Amino acid sequence: RRVLLRGAWRAGGAGGSHLHASWGANPQFHLFLPPPPAGGPAPPARVLATLRLADSDAARRRARRDPLGGMPGLYLLAPAPENGALGGALQGAAQRRVPLGPGERAARCLAETPFSPGAAAALEVELPRAGAPYVLVPATLEPGRAGAFSLELSSDAPLFAMQALDD
């Protein structure tokens, strides 16, 4: 099962890594792993998330000018309690961005990729099928690095994802 999402860091929405106060401005994507239909215990889902920078002439020029600041990275955060369970959640809170203050990474980060040179960052994890959305935060090492990207998700369990919306 695969999902391909497209996004971009834009002016004011390219917050950089968690080392910057602007980290919370990065785009967010919500990953849903529905519980099994019978409601019984389910094995964890194996999820592979791959963040890829767009391949364009402009992106290559940016990478040559600033090879470190534009390095991609990806954070996976535990479900936000305010986003509730999956049932009916797609209508409300699950669509909204989760506020990410300075302590959120330490409190809720389940996995993160290193920021390293190249056009991609990937993480592979096993996740409980929580029924509430996990939060994926793509970032560049330094803030203000605008550009397009794709986020590919694959899993051995049913999954779906969506970009979180601003209020």
Coordinates of N, CA, C and O in Angstrom, one line a residue, residues 9-137:
W9 N 7.9 23.8 0.7 CA 8.2 24.8 1.7 C 8.1 26.2 1.0 O 8.7 26.4 0.0
R10 N 7.3 27.1 1.5 CA 7.1 28.4 1.0 C 7.6 29.5 1.9 O 7.9 29.2 3.1
A11 N 7.6 30.7 1.5 CA 8.0 31.8 2.3 C 7.1 31.8 3.6 O 5.9 31.6 3.5
G12 N 7.8 31.8 4.7 CA 7.0 31.8 6.0 C 6.7 30.4 6.4 O 6.2 30.2 7.6
G13 N 6.8 29.4 5.6 CA 6.5 28.0 5.9 C 7.7 27.0 5.7 O 7.5 25.8 5.6
A14 N 8.9 27.6 5.7 CA 10.1 26.8 5.6 C 10.8 27.0 6.9 O 11.7 27.9 7.0
G15 N 10.4 26.3 8.0 CA 10.9 26.6 9.3 C 12.3 26.0 9.7 O 12.8 26.3 10.8
G16 N 12.8 25.1 8.9 CA 14.1 24.5 9.3 C 13.9 23.4 10.3 O 12.8 23.0 10.6
S17 N 15.1 22.9 10.8 CA 15.0 21.8 11.7 C 14.5 22.2 13.1 O 14.3 23.4 13.4
H18 N 14.4 21.3 14.0 CA 13.9 21.5 15.4 C 14.8 22.5 16.2 O 14.5 22.9 17.2
L19 N 16.0 22.7 15.6 CA 17.0 23.6 16.3 C 16.6 25.1 16.2 O 17.2 25.9 16.8
H20 N 15.6 25.3 15.4 CA 15.1 26.7 15.1 C 13.7 27.0 15.7 O 12.9 26.1 15.6
A21 N 13.5 28.1 16.2 CA 12.2 28.5 16.8 C 11.1 28.4 15.7 O 9.9 28.2 16.1
S22 N 11.5 28.6 14.5 CA 10.5 28.6 13.4 C 10.1 27.2 12.9 O 9.3 27.0 12.0
W23 N 10.6 26.1 13.6 CA 10.4 24.7 13.2 C 8.9 24.4 13.0 O 8.5 23.7 12.0
G24 N 8.1 24.9 13.8 CA 6.6 24.7 13.7 C 6.0 25.2 12.5 O 4.8 24.8 12.2
A25 N 6.6 26.0 11.7 CA 6.1 26.5 10.4 C 6.2 25.6 9.3 O 5.5 25.8 8.3
N26 N 6.9 24.5 9.4 CA 7.1 23.5 8.3 C 5.7 22.9 8.0 O 4.9 22.8 8.9
P27 N 5.6 22.4 6.8 CA 4.4 21.7 6.4 C 4.2 20.4 7.3 O 5.2 19.9 7.9
Q28 N 3.0 20.0 7.5 CA 2.7 18.8 8.3 C 1.8 17.9 7.4 O 1.0 18.3 6.7
F29 N 2.0 16.6 7.6 CA 1.2 15.6 7.0 C 0.7 14.6 8.1 O 1.5 14.2 8.9
H30 N -0.5 14.2 8.0 CA -1.1 13.3 8.9 C -1.2 11.9 8.3 O -1.7 11.7 7.2
L31 N -0.7 10.9 9.0 CA -0.6 9.5 8.6 C -1.6 8.8 9.5 O -1.5 8.8 10.7
F32 N -2.5 8.1 8.8 CA -3.6 7.3 9.5 C -3.3 5.8 9.3 O -3.1 5.4 8.1
L33 N -3.3 5.1 10.3 CA -3.2 3.6 10.3 C -4.4 3.1 11.0 O -4.4 2.9 12.2
P34 N -5.5 2.9 10.3 CA -6.7 2.5 11.0 C -6.6 1.2 11.7 O -5.8 0.3 11.3
P35 N -7.3 1.0 12.9 CA -7.3 -0.2 13.6 C -7.9 -1.3 12.8 O -8.7 -1.0 11.8
P36 N -7.7 -2.6 13.1 CA -8.3 -3.6 12.3 C -9.9 -3.6 12.5 O -10.4 -3.1 13.5
P37 N -10.6 -4.0 11.5 CA -12.1 -3.9 11.5 C -12.7 -4.6 12.7 O -13.7 -4.1 13.3
A38 N -12.2 -5.7 13.1 CA -12.8 -6.4 14.2 C -12.5 -5.8 15.6 O -13.1 -6.2 16.6
G39 N -11.6 -4.8 15.6 CA -11.3 -4.2 16.9 C -10.3 -4.9 17.7 O -10.0 -4.5 18.8
G40 N -9.9 -6.1 17.3 CA -9.0 -6.9 18.1 C -7.6 -6.4 18.0 O -7.3 -5.4 17.3
P41 N -6.6 -7.1 18.6 CA -5.3 -6.7 18.5 C -4.7 -6.9 17.1 O -5.1 -7.8 16.4
A42 N -3.9 -5.9 16.7 CA -3.3 -6.0 15.4 C -1.8 -5.9 15.5 O -1.3 -5.1 16.4
P43 N -1.1 -6.6 14.6 CA 0.4 -6.4 14.7 C 0.7 -4.9 14.3 O -0.1 -4.3 13.6
P44 N 1.9 -4.4 14.7 CA 2.2 -3.1 14.3 C 2.4 -3.0 12.8 O 2.7 -4.0 12.1
A45 N 2.2 -1.9 12.2 CA 2.4 -1.7 10.8 C 3.8 -1.2 10.5 O 4.4 -0.4 11.2
R46 N 4.4 -1.8 9.5 CA 5.7 -1.4 9.0 C 5.5 -0.3 8.0 O 4.8 -0.5 7.0
V47 N 6.1 0.9 8.3 CA 5.9 2.1 7.4 C 7.3 2.6 7.0 O 8.2 2.7 7.8
L48 N 7.4 2.8 5.7 CA 8.5 3.5 5.1 C 8.1 4.8 4.6 O 7.1 4.9 3.8
A49 N 8.7 5.9 5.1 CA 8.4 7.3 4.6 C 9.7 7.8 4.0 O 10.7 7.8 4.6
T50 N 9.5 8.3 2.7 CA 10.6 8.8 2.0 C 10.3 10.3 1.5 O 9.3 10.5 0.8
L51 N 11.1 11.2 2.0 CA 11.0 12.6 1.6 C 12.0 12.8 0.4 O 13.2 12.5 0.6
R52 N 11.6 13.4 -0.7 CA 12.4 13.6 -1.8 C 12.3 15.1 -2.2 O 11.2 15.6 -2.5
L53 N 13.4 15.8 -2.4 CA 13.4 17.1 -2.9 C 13.1 17.1 -4.4 O 13.4 16.1 -5.1
A54 N 12.3 18.1 -4.9 CA 12.0 18.1 -6.3 C 13.3 18.3 -7.1 O 14.2 18.9 -6.7
D55 N 13.3 17.6 -8.2 CA 14.4 17.7 -9.1 C 14.1 18.7 -10.2 O 13.3 18.4 -11.1
S56 N 14.7 19.8 -10.1 CA 14.5 20.9 -11.1 C 15.8 21.7 -11.2 O 16.7 21.6 -10.4
D57 N 15.9 22.5 -12.3 CA 17.1 23.3 -12.4 C 17.2 24.3 -11.2 O 18.3 24.5 -10.7
A58 N 16.1 24.9 -10.8 CA 16.2 25.8 -9.6 C 16.6 25.1 -8.4 O 17.4 25.6 -7.6
A59 N 16.2 23.8 -8.2 CA 16.6 23.1 -7.0 C 18.0 22.7 -7.0 O 18.7 22.8 -6.0
R60 N 18.5 22.4 -8.2 CA 20.0 22.1 -8.3 C 20.8 23.3 -8.1 O 21.9 23.3 -7.4
R61 N 20.4 24.5 -8.6 CA 21.1 25.8 -8.3 C 21.1 26.1 -6.8 O 22.1 26.5 -6.3
R62 N 20.0 25.9 -6.1 CA 19.9 26.1 -4.7 C 20.9 25.2 -4.0 O 21.5 25.6 -3.0
A63 N 20.9 24.0 -4.4 CA 21.8 23.0 -3.7 C 23.2 23.3 -3.9 O 24.1 23.1 -3.0
R64 N 23.6 23.8 -5.0 CA 25.0 24.2 -5.2 C 25.4 25.5 -4.4 O 26.5 25.6 -3.9
R65 N 24.4 26.4 -4.3 CA 24.7 27.6 -3.5 C 24.7 27.3 -2.0 O 25.5 28.0 -1.3
D66 N 23.9 26.4 -1.5 CA 23.8 26.2 -0.1 C 23.6 24.7 0.1 O 22.5 24.2 0.4
P67 N 24.7 23.9 0.0 CA 24.6 22.4 0.1 C 24.2 21.9 1.5 O 23.6 20.9 1.6
L68 N 24.5 22.7 2.5 CA 24.1 22.2 3.9 C 22.8 22.7 4.4 O 22.0 21.9 4.9
G69 N 22.4 23.9 4.2 CA 21.2 24.4 4.7 C 19.9 23.8 4.1 O 18.9 23.7 4.7
G70 N 20.1 23.3 2.9 CA 18.9 22.7 2.2 C 18.8 21.2 2.3 O 18.0 20.6 1.7
M71 N 19.7 20.6 3.2 CA 19.6 19.2 3.4 C 18.2 18.8 4.0 O 17.8 19.4 4.9
P72 N 17.6 17.7 3.4 CA 16.3 17.3 3.9 C 16.3 16.4 5.1 O 17.3 15.7 5.3
G73 N 15.3 16.5 5.9 CA 15.1 15.6 7.1 C 13.6 15.4 7.3 O 12.8 16.2 6.8
L74 N 13.3 14.4 8.0 CA 11.9 14.1 8.3 C 11.7 13.7 9.7 O 12.5 12.9 10.3
Y75 N 10.7 14.2 10.4 CA 10.3 13.9 11.7 C 9.0 13.1 11.8 O 8.1 13.5 11.0
L76 N 8.9 12.1 12.6 CA 7.6 11.4 12.8 C 7.2 11.6 14.3 O 8.0 11.3 15.2
L77 N 6.1 12.2 14.5 CA 5.6 12.5 15.8 C 4.4 11.7 16.2 O 3.6 11.3 15.4
A78 N 4.3 11.4 17.5 CA 3.2 10.6 18.0 C 1.9 11.3 17.8 O 1.9 12.6 17.6
P79 N 0.8 10.6 17.7 CA -0.5 11.2 17.5 C -0.8 12.3 18.5 O -0.4 12.2 19.7
A80 N -1.4 13.4 18.1 CA -1.7 14.5 19.0 C -3.0 14.2 19.7 O -4.0 13.9 19.0
P81 N -3.1 14.3 21.0 CA -4.3 14.0 21.7 C -5.5 14.8 21.2 O -6.6 14.3 21.1
E82 N -5.3 16.0 20.8 CA -6.4 16.9 20.3 C -6.9 16.5 19.0 O -8.0 16.9 18.6
N83 N -6.3 15.6 18.3 CA -6.8 15.1 17.0 C -7.7 13.9 17.1 O -8.3 13.5 16.1
G84 N -7.8 13.3 18.3 CA -8.8 12.3 18.5 C -8.7 11.1 17.7 O -7.7 10.9 17.0
A85 N -9.7 10.2 17.7 CA -9.6 9.0 17.0 C -10.1 9.2 15.5 O -10.6 10.2 15.2
L86 N -9.8 8.1 14.8 CA -10.1 8.2 13.3 C -11.5 8.4 13.0 O -11.9 9.2 12.1
G87 N -12.4 7.8 13.7 CA -13.8 7.8 13.3 C -14.4 9.2 13.3 O -14.4 9.9 14.3
G88 N -14.7 9.8 12.2 CA -15.2 11.1 12.0 C -14.1 12.2 12.1 O -14.4 13.4 11.9
A89 N -12.9 11.8 12.4 CA -11.9 12.8 12.6 C -11.5 13.6 11.3 O -11.0 14.7 11.3
L90 N -11.8 12.9 10.2 CA -11.4 13.6 8.9 C -12.2 14.8 8.6 O -11.9 15.6 7.8
Q91 N -13.3 15.0 9.4 CA -14.1 16.2 9.2 C -13.6 17.4 10.0 O -13.9 18.5 9.7
G92 N -12.8 17.1 11.0 CA -12.4 18.2 11.9 C -11.0 18.3 12.3 O -10.1 18.7 11.4
A93 N -10.7 18.0 13.5 CA -9.3 18.3 14.1 C -8.2 17.6 13.3 O -7.1 18.1 13.2
A94 N -8.5 16.4 12.7 CA -7.4 15.7 12.0 C -6.9 16.4 10.8 O -5.8 16.1 10.3
Q95 N -7.7 17.3 10.3 CA -7.2 18.1 9.1 C -6.4 19.3 9.5 O -5.7 19.8 8.7
R96 N -6.4 19.7 10.8 CA -5.7 20.9 11.2 C -4.2 20.6 11.6 O -3.9 19.5 12.1
R97 N -3.4 21.6 11.4 CA -2.0 21.5 11.9 C -2.0 21.4 13.4 O -2.8 21.9 14.1
V98 N -0.9 20.7 13.8 CA -0.7 20.6 15.2 C 0.3 21.6 15.7 O 1.3 21.8 15.0
P99 N 0.0 22.4 16.7 CA 1.0 23.4 17.1 C 2.3 22.7 17.6 O 2.2 21.8 18.4
L100 N 3.4 23.2 17.1 CA 4.7 22.6 17.4 C 5.6 23.7 18.1 O 6.2 24.4 17.4
G101 N 5.5 23.7 19.4 CA 6.4 24.6 20.1 C 7.8 23.9 20.3 O 8.1 22.8 19.8
P102 N 8.6 24.7 21.0 CA 10.0 24.2 21.1 C 10.2 22.8 21.8 O 11.1 22.1 21.5
G103 N 9.3 22.5 22.7 CA 9.4 21.2 23.4 C 8.7 20.0 22.7 O 8.8 18.9 23.2
E104 N 8.0 20.3 21.7 CA 7.2 19.2 21.0 C 8.1 18.1 20.5 O 7.7 16.9 20.6
R105 N 9.2 18.4 19.9 CA 10.0 17.3 19.3 C 10.5 16.4 20.4 O 10.4 15.2 20.3
A106 N 10.9 16.9 21.5 CA 11.4 16.1 22.6 C 10.3 15.3 23.2 O 10.5 14.1 23.5
A107 N 9.1 15.8 23.3 CA 8.0 15.2 23.9 C 7.3 14.1 23.0 O 6.8 13.1 23.5
R108 N 7.3 14.3 21.7 CA 6.4 13.5 20.8 C 7.2 12.8 19.7 O 6.6 12.1 18.9
C109 N 8.5 13.1 19.5 CA 9.2 12.5 18.4 C 9.4 11.0 18.5 O 10.0 10.6 19.5
L110 N 8.9 10.2 17.6 CA 9.1 8.8 17.6 C 10.3 8.4 16.8 O 10.9 7.3 17.1
A111 N 10.6 9.1 15.7 CA 11.7 8.8 14.8 C 12.0 10.1 14.0 O 11.2 10.9 13.8
E112 N 13.3 10.2 13.6 CA 13.7 11.2 12.8 C 14.9 10.8 11.9 O 15.6 9.9 12.3
T113 N 15.0 11.4 10.8 CA 16.1 11.1 9.9 C 17.3 12.0 10.2 O 17.0 13.1 10.7
P114 N 18.5 11.6 9.9 CA 19.6 12.6 10.0 C 19.4 13.6 8.8 O 18.9 13.2 7.8
F115 N 19.9 14.8 9.0 CA 20.0 15.7 7.8 C 21.4 15.4 7.2 O 22.4 15.5 7.8
S116 N 21.3 15.0 5.9 CA 22.6 14.6 5.2 C 22.5 15.1 3.8 O 21.4 15.2 3.3
P117 N 23.6 15.3 3.2 CA 23.6 15.7 1.8 C 22.9 14.7 0.9 O 22.9 13.6 1.1
G118 N 22.3 15.3 -0.1 CA 21.5 14.4 -1.0 C 20.1 15.0 -1.2 O 19.7 16.0 -0.5
A119 N 19.3 14.3 -2.0 CA 18.0 14.8 -2.3 C 16.9 14.1 -1.6 O 15.7 14.3 -1.9
A120 N 17.3 13.1 -0.7 CA 16.2 12.3 -0.1 C 16.6 12.0 1.4 O 17.8 12.0 1.7
A121 N 15.5 11.7 2.1 CA 15.7 11.3 3.5 C 14.6 10.2 3.7 O 13.5 10.4 3.3
A122 N 14.9 9.1 4.4 CA 13.9 8.1 4.5 C 14.0 7.5 6.0 O 15.1 7.4 6.5
L123 N 12.9 7.1 6.5 CA 12.8 6.4 7.7 C 11.9 5.2 7.6 O 10.9 5.3 6.9
E124 N 12.2 4.1 8.3 CA 11.4 2.9 8.3 C 11.1 2.6 9.8 O 12.1 2.5 10.6
V125 N 9.9 2.5 10.1 CA 9.5 2.3 11.5 C 8.3 1.2 11.6 O 7.6 1.0 10.6
E126 N 8.2 0.7 12.8 CA 7.0 -0.1 13.1 C 6.1 0.7 14.0 O 6.6 1.2 15.0
L127 N 4.8 0.9 13.6 CA 3.9 1.7 14.4 C 2.7 1.0 14.8 O 2.1 0.3 14.0
P128 N 2.2 1.2 16.0 CA 0.9 0.7 16.4 C -0.2 1.3 15.6 O -0.1 2.5 15.2
R129 N -1.2 0.5 15.3 CA -2.3 1.0 14.5 C -3.2 1.8 15.4 O -4.2 1.3 15.9
A130 N -2.8 3.1 15.7 CA -3.4 3.9 16.7 C -4.8 4.4 16.4 O -5.6 4.7 17.4
G131 N -5.2 4.5 15.2 CA -6.5 5.1 14.9 C -6.5 6.6 14.9 O -7.4 7.2 14.4
A132 N -5.5 7.2 15.5 CA -5.3 8.7 15.5 C -4.2 9.0 14.6 O -3.3 8.1 14.4
P133 N -4.1 10.2 14.0 CA -3.1 10.4 13.0 C -1.7 10.7 13.7 O -1.6 11.5 14.6
Y134 N -0.7 10.0 13.1 CA 0.7 10.4 13.4 C 1.0 11.7 12.6 O 0.3 11.9 11.6
V135 N 2.0 12.4 13.0 CA 2.3 13.7 12.3 C 3.7 13.5 11.7 O 4.7 13.2 12.4
L136 N 3.8 13.8 10.4 CA 5.1 13.8 9.7 C 5.4 15.2 9.4 O 4.6 16.0 8.8
V137 N 6.6 15.6 9.7 CA 7.1 17.0 9.5 C 8.3 17.0 8.6 O 9.4 16.6 9.1

